[in-house]
PDB file of C-alpha atoms in Angstrom:
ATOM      1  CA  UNK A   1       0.000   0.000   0.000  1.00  0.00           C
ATOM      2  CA  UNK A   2       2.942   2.310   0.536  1.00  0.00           C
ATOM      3  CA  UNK A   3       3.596   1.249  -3.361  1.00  0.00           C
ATOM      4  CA  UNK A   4       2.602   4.692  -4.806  1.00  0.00           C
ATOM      5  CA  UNK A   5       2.863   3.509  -8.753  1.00  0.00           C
ATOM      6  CA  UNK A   6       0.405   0.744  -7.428  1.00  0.00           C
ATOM      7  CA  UNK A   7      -1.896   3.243  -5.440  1.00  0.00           C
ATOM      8  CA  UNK A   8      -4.173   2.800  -2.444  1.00  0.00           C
ATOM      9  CA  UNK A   9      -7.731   2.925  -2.258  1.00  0.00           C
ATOM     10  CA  UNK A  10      -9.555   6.225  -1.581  1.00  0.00           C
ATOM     11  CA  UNK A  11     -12.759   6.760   0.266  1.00  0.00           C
ATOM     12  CA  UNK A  12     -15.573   5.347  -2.459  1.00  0.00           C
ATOM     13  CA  UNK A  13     -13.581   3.416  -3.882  1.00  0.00           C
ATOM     14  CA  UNK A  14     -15.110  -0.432  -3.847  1.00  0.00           C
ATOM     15  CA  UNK A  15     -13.267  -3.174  -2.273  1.00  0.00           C
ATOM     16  CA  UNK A  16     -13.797  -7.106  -2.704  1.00  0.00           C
ATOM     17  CA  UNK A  17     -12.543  -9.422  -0.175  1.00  0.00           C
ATOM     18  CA  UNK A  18     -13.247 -13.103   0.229  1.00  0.00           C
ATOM     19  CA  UNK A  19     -14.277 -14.314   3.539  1.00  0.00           C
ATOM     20  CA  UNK A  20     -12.506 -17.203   5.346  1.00  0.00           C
ATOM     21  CA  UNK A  21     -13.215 -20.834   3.929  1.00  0.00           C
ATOM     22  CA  UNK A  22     -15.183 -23.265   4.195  1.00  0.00           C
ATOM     23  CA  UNK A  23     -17.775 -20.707   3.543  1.00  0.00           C
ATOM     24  CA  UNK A  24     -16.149 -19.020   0.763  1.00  0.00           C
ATOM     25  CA  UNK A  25     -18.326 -15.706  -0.146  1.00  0.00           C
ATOM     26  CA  UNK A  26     -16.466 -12.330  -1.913  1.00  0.00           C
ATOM     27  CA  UNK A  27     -17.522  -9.010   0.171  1.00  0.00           C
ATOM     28  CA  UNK A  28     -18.316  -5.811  -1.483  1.00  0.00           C
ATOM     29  CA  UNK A  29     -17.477  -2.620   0.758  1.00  0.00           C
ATOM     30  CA  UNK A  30     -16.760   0.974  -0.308  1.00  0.00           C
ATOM     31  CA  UNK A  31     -13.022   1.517   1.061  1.00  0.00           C
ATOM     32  CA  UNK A  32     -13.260   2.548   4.786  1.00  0.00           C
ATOM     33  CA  UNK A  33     -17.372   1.311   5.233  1.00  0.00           C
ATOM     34  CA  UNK A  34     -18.378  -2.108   6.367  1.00  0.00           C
ATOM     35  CA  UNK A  35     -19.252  -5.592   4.333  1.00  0.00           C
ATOM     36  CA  UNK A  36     -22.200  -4.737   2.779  1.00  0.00           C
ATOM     37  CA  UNK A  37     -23.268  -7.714   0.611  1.00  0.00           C
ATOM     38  CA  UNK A  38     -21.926 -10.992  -0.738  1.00  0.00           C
ATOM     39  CA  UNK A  39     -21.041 -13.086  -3.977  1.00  0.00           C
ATOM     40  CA  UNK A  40     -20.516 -16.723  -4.014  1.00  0.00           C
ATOM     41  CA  UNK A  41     -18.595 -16.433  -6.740  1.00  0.00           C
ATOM     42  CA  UNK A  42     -15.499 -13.713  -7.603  1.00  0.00           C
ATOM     43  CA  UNK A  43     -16.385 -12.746 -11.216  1.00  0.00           C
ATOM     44  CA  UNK A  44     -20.499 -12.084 -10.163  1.00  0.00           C
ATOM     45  CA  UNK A  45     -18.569 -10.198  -7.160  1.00  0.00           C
ATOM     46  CA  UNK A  46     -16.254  -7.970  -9.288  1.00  0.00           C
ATOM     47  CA  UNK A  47     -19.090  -8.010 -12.243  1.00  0.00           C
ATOM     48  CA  UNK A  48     -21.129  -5.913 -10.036  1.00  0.00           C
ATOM     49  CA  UNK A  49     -18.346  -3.916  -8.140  1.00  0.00           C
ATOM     50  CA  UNK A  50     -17.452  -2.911 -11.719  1.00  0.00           C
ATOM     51  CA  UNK A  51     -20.572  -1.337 -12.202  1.00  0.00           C
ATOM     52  CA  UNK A  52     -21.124   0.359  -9.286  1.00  0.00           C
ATOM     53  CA  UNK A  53     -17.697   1.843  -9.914  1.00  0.00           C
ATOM     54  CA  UNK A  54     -18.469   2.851 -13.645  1.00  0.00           C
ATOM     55  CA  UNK A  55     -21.107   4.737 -12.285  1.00  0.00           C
ATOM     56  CA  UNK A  56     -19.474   6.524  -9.342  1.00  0.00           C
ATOM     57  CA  UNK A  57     -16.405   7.137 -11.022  1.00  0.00           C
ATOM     58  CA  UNK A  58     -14.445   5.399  -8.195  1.00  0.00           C
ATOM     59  CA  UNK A  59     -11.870   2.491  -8.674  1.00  0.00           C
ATOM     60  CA  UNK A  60     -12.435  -1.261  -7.549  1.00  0.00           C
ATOM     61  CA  UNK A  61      -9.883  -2.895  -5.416  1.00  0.00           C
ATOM     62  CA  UNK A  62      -9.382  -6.857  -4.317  1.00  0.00           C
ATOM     63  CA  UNK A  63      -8.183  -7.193  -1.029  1.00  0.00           C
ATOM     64  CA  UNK A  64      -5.855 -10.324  -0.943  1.00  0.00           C
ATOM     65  CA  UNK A  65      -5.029  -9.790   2.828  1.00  0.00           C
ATOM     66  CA  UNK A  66      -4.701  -6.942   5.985  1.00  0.00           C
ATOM     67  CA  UNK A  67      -1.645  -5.327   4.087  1.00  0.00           C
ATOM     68  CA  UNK A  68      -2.579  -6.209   0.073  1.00  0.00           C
ATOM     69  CA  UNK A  69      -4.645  -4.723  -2.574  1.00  0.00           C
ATOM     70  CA  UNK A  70      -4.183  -4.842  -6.037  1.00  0.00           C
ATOM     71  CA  UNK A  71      -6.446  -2.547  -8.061  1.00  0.00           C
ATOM     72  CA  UNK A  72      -8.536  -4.635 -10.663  1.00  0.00           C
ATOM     73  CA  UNK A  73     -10.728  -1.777 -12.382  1.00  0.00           C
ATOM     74  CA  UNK A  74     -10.358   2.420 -12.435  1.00  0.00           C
ATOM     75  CA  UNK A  75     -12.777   4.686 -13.396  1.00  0.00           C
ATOM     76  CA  UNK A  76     -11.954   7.253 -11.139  1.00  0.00           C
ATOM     77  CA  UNK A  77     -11.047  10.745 -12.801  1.00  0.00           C
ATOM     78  CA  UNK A  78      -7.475  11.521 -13.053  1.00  0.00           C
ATOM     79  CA  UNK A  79      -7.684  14.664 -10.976  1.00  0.00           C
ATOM     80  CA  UNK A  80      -9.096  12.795  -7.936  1.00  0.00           C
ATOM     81  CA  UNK A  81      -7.120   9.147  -8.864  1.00  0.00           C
ATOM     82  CA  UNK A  82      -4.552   7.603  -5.823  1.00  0.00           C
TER      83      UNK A  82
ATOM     84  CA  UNK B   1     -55.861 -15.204 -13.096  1.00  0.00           C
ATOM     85  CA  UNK B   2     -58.952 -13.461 -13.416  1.00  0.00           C
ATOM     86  CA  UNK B   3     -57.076  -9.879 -13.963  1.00  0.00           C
ATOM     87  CA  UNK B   4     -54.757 -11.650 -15.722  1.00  0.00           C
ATOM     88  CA  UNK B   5     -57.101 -12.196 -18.358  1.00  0.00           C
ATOM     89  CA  UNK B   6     -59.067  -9.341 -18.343  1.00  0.00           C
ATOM     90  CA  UNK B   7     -56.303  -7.741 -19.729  1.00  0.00           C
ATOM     91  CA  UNK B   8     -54.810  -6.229 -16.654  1.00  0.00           C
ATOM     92  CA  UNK B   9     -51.916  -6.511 -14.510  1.00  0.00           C
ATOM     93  CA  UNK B  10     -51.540  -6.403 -11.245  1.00  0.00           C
ATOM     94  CA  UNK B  11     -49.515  -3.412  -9.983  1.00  0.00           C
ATOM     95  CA  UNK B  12     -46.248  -4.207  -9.029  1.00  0.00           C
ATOM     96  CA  UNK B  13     -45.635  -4.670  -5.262  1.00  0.00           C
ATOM     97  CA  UNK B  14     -43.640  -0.929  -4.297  1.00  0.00           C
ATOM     98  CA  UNK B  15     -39.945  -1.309  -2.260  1.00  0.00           C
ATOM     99  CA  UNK B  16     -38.771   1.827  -0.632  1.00  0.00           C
ATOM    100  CA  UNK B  17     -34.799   1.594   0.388  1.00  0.00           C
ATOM    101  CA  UNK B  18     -33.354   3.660   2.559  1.00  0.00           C
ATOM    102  CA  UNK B  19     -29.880   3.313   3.272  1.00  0.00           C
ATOM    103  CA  UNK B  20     -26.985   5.299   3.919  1.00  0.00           C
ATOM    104  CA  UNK B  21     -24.437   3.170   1.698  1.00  0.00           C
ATOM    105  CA  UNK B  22     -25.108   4.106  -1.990  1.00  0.00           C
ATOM    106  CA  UNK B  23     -23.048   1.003  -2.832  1.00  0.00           C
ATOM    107  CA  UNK B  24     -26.113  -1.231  -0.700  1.00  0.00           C
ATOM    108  CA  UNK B  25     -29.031   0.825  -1.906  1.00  0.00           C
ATOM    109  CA  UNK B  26     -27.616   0.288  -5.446  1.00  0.00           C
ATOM    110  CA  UNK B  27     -27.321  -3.529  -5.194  1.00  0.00           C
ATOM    111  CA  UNK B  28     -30.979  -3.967  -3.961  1.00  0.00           C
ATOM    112  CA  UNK B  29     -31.876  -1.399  -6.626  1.00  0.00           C
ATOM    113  CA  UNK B  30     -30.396  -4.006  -8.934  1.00  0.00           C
ATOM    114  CA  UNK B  31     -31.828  -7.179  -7.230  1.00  0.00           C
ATOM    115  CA  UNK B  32     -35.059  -6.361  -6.487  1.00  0.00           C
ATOM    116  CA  UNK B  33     -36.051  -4.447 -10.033  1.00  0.00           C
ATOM    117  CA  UNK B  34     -35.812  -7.630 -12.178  1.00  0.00           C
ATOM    118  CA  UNK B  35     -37.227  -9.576  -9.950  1.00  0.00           C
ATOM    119  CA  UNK B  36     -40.683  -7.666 -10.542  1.00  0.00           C
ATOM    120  CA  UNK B  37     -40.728  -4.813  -7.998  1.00  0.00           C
ATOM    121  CA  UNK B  38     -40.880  -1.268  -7.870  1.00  0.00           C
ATOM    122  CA  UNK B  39     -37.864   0.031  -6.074  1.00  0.00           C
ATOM    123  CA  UNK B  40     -37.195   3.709  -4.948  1.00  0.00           C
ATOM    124  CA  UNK B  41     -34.098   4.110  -3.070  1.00  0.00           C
ATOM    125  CA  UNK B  42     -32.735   7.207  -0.889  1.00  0.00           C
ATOM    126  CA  UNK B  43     -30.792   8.129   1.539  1.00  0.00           C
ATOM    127  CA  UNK B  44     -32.022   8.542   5.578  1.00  0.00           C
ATOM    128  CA  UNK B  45     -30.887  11.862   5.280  1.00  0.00           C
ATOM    129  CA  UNK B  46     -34.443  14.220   6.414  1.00  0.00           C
ATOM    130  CA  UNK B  47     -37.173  14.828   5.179  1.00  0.00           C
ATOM    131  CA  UNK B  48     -38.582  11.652   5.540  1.00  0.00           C
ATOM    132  CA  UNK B  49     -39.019   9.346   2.982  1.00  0.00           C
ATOM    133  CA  UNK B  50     -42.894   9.215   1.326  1.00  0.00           C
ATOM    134  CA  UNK B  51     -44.405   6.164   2.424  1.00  0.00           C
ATOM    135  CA  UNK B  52     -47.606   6.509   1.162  1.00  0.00           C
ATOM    136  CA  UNK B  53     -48.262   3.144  -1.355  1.00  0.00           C
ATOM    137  CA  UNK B  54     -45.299   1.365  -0.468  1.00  0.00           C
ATOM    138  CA  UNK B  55     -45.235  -2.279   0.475  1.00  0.00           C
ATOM    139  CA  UNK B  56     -42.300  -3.047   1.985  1.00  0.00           C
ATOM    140  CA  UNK B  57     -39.543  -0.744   3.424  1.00  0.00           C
ATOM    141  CA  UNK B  58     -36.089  -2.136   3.350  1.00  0.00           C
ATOM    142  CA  UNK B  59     -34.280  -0.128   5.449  1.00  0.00           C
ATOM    143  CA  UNK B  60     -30.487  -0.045   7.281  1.00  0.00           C
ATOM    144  CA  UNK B  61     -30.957  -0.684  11.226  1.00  0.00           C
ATOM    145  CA  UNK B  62     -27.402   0.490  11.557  1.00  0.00           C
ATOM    146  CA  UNK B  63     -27.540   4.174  10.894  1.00  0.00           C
ATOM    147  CA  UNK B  64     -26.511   6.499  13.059  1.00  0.00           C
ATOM    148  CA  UNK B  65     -28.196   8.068  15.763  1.00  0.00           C
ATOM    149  CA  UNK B  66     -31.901   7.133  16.532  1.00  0.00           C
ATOM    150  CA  UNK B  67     -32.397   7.550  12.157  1.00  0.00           C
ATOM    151  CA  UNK B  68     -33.858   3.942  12.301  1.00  0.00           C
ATOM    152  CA  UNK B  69     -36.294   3.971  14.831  1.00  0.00           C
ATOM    153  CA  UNK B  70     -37.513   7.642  13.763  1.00  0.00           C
ATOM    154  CA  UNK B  71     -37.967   6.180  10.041  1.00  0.00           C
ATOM    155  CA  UNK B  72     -39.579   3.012  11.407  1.00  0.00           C
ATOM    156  CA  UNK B  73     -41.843   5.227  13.696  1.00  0.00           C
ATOM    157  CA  UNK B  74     -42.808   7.379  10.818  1.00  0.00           C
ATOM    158  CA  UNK B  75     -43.561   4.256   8.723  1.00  0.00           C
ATOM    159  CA  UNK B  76     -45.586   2.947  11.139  1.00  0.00           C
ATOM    160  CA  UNK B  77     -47.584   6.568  11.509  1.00  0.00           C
ATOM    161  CA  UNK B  78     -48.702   7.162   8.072  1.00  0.00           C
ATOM    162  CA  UNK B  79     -48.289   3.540   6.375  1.00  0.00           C
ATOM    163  CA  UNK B  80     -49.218   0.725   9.291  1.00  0.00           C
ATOM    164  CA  UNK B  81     -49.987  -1.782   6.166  1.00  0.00           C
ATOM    165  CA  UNK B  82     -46.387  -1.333   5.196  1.00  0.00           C
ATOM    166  CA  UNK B  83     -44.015  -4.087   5.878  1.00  0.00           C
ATOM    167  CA  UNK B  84     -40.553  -3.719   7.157  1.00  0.00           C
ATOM    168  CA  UNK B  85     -37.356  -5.656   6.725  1.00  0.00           C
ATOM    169  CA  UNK B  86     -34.277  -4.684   8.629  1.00  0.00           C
ATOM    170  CA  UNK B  87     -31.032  -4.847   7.725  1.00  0.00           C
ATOM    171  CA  UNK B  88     -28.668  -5.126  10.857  1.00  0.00           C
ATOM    172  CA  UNK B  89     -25.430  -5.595  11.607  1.00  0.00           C
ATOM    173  CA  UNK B  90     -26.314  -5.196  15.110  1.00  0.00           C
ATOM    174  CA  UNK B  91     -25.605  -7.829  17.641  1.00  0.00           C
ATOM    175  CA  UNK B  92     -28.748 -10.100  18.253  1.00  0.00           C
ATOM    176  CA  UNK B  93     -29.413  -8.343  21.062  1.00  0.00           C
ATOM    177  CA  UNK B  94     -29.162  -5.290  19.921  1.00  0.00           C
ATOM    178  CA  UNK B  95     -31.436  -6.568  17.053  1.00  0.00           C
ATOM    179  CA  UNK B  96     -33.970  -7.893  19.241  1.00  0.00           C
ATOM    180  CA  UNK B  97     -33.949  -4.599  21.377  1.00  0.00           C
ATOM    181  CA  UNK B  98     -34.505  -2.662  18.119  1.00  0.00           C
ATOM    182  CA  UNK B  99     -37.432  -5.356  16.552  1.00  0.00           C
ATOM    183  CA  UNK B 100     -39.829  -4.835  19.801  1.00  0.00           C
ATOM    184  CA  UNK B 101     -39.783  -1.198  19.787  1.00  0.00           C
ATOM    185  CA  UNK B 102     -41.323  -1.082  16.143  1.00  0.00           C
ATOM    186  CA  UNK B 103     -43.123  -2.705  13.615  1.00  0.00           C
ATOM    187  CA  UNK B 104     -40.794  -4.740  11.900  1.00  0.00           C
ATOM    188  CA  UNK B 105     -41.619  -7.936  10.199  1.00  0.00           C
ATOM    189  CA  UNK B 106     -38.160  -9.549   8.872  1.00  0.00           C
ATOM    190  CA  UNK B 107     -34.306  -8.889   9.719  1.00  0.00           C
ATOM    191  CA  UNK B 108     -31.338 -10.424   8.001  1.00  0.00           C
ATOM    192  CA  UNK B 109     -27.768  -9.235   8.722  1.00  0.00           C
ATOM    193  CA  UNK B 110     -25.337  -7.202   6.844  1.00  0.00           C
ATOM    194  CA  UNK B 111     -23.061  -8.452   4.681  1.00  0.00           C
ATOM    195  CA  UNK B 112     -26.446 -10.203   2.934  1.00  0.00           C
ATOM    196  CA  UNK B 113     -26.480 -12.288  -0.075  1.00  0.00           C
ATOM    197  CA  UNK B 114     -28.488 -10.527  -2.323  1.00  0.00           C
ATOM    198  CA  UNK B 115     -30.910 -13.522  -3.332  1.00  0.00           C
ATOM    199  CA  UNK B 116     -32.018 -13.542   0.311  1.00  0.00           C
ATOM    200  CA  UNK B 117     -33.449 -10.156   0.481  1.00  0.00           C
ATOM    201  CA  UNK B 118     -35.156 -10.708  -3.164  1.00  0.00           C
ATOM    202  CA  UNK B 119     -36.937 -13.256  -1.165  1.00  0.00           C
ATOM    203  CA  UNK B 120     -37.406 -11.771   1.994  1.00  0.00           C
ATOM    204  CA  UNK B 121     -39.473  -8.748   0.205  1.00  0.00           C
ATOM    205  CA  UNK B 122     -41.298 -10.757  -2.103  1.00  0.00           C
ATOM    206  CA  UNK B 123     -42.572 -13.004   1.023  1.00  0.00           C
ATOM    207  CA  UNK B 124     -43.452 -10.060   2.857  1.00  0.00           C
ATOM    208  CA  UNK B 125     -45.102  -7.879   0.201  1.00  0.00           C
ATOM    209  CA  UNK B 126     -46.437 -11.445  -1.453  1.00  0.00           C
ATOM    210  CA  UNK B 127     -45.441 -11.015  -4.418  1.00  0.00           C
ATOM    211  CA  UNK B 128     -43.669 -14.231  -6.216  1.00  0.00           C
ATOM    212  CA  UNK B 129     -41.026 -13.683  -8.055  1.00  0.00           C
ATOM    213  CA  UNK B 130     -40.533 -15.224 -11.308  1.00  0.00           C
ATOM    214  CA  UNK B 131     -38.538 -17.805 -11.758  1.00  0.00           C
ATOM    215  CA  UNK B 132     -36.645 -16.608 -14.363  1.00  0.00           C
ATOM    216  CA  UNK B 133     -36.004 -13.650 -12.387  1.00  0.00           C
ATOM    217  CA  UNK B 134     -34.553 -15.548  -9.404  1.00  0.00           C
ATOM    218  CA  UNK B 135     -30.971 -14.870  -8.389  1.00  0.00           C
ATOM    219  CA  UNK B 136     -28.627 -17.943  -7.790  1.00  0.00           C
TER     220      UNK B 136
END
């Protein structure tokens, strides 16, 4: 995260993460909020995080772990981008 | 059946929304419009929301301050046929402390899997949803 060519999230931006196993779900949160919703699957997960974040103009972020994001979609404008 | 083939359709059952998370009141948005209903969504920010002809009020227990109750108590006011499904991240007693001061019919807890509240609504505002409108 301190990676600034990979960027950090910024508040609105939407972040998947997948919940522990065996009860594997993906988590859709806007960066700072709580879980909101789940996916059992990761492509109906970021499918609809994409859209969201078409229409806000914010970026969608997976969260591998505590410490890791990589950023999977932007559509944030380049004045306000991370 | 009957109005069915007299040429007219029933209306469609009415969802209000209210939650403070765009991303959530979005998603149900999403959910709940294929799936046969008419969904307005908004924030809890005042004036109250217009209750008048809506079936079934999902709406955020978790927002801040006393937002929920005063919503629920509003709902209950000037639209007592209106259901109400909560959704909490509150503890269950926090829930349960929250369910016998109003009117509420349903709860399910945040983070929710979207096919459950689909459900949820059409039970309470009995309204079946069709099946090639379900969500897996």
């Amino acid at each position: 995260m301190s990676d600034s060519s990979a960027g950090a999230p910024l508040a609105g931006d939407v972040v998947v993460r997948r919940t522990a196993a065996p009860e594997e779900h993906y988590l859709l949160s806007r960066y700072g909020a709580g879980d909101q919703f789940s996916f059992r699957s990761y492509d109906d997960a970021v499918a609809a995080a994409r859209r969201f974040a078409l229409r806000e103009h914010v970026d969608v972020w997976y969260r591998a772990d505590a410490d890791s994001v990589v950023r999977v979609a932007a559509f944030r404008a380049p004045e306000t981008a991370g | 059946m009957l109005a069915v083939s007299a040429g007219v359709h029933p209306r469609k059952a009415r969802v209000l929304v209210v939650d403070a998370e765009p991303l959530c009141r979005w998603a149900l948005q999403e959910a709940l419009t294929p799936a046969g209903f008419d969904v307005v969504e908004m924030s809890p920010d005042p004036p109250f929301p217009p209750v008048d002809g809506v079936d079934v009020l999902v709406l955020d227990a978790t927002l801040a301050g006393a937002a929920s109750l005063r919503i629920l108590e509003h709902v209950r006011a000037r639209n007592p046929r209106c259901r109400v499904l909560l959704l909490t991240a509150f503890d269950s007693v926090g829930l349960a402390r929250l369910s016998t001061s109003s009117a509420v019919w349903r709860a399910i807890q945040k983070p929710f899997e979207l096919p459950a509240v689909v459900e949820a609504v059409s039970e309470l505002s009995g309204h079946a949803v069709p099946a090639a409108a379900r969500l897996q």
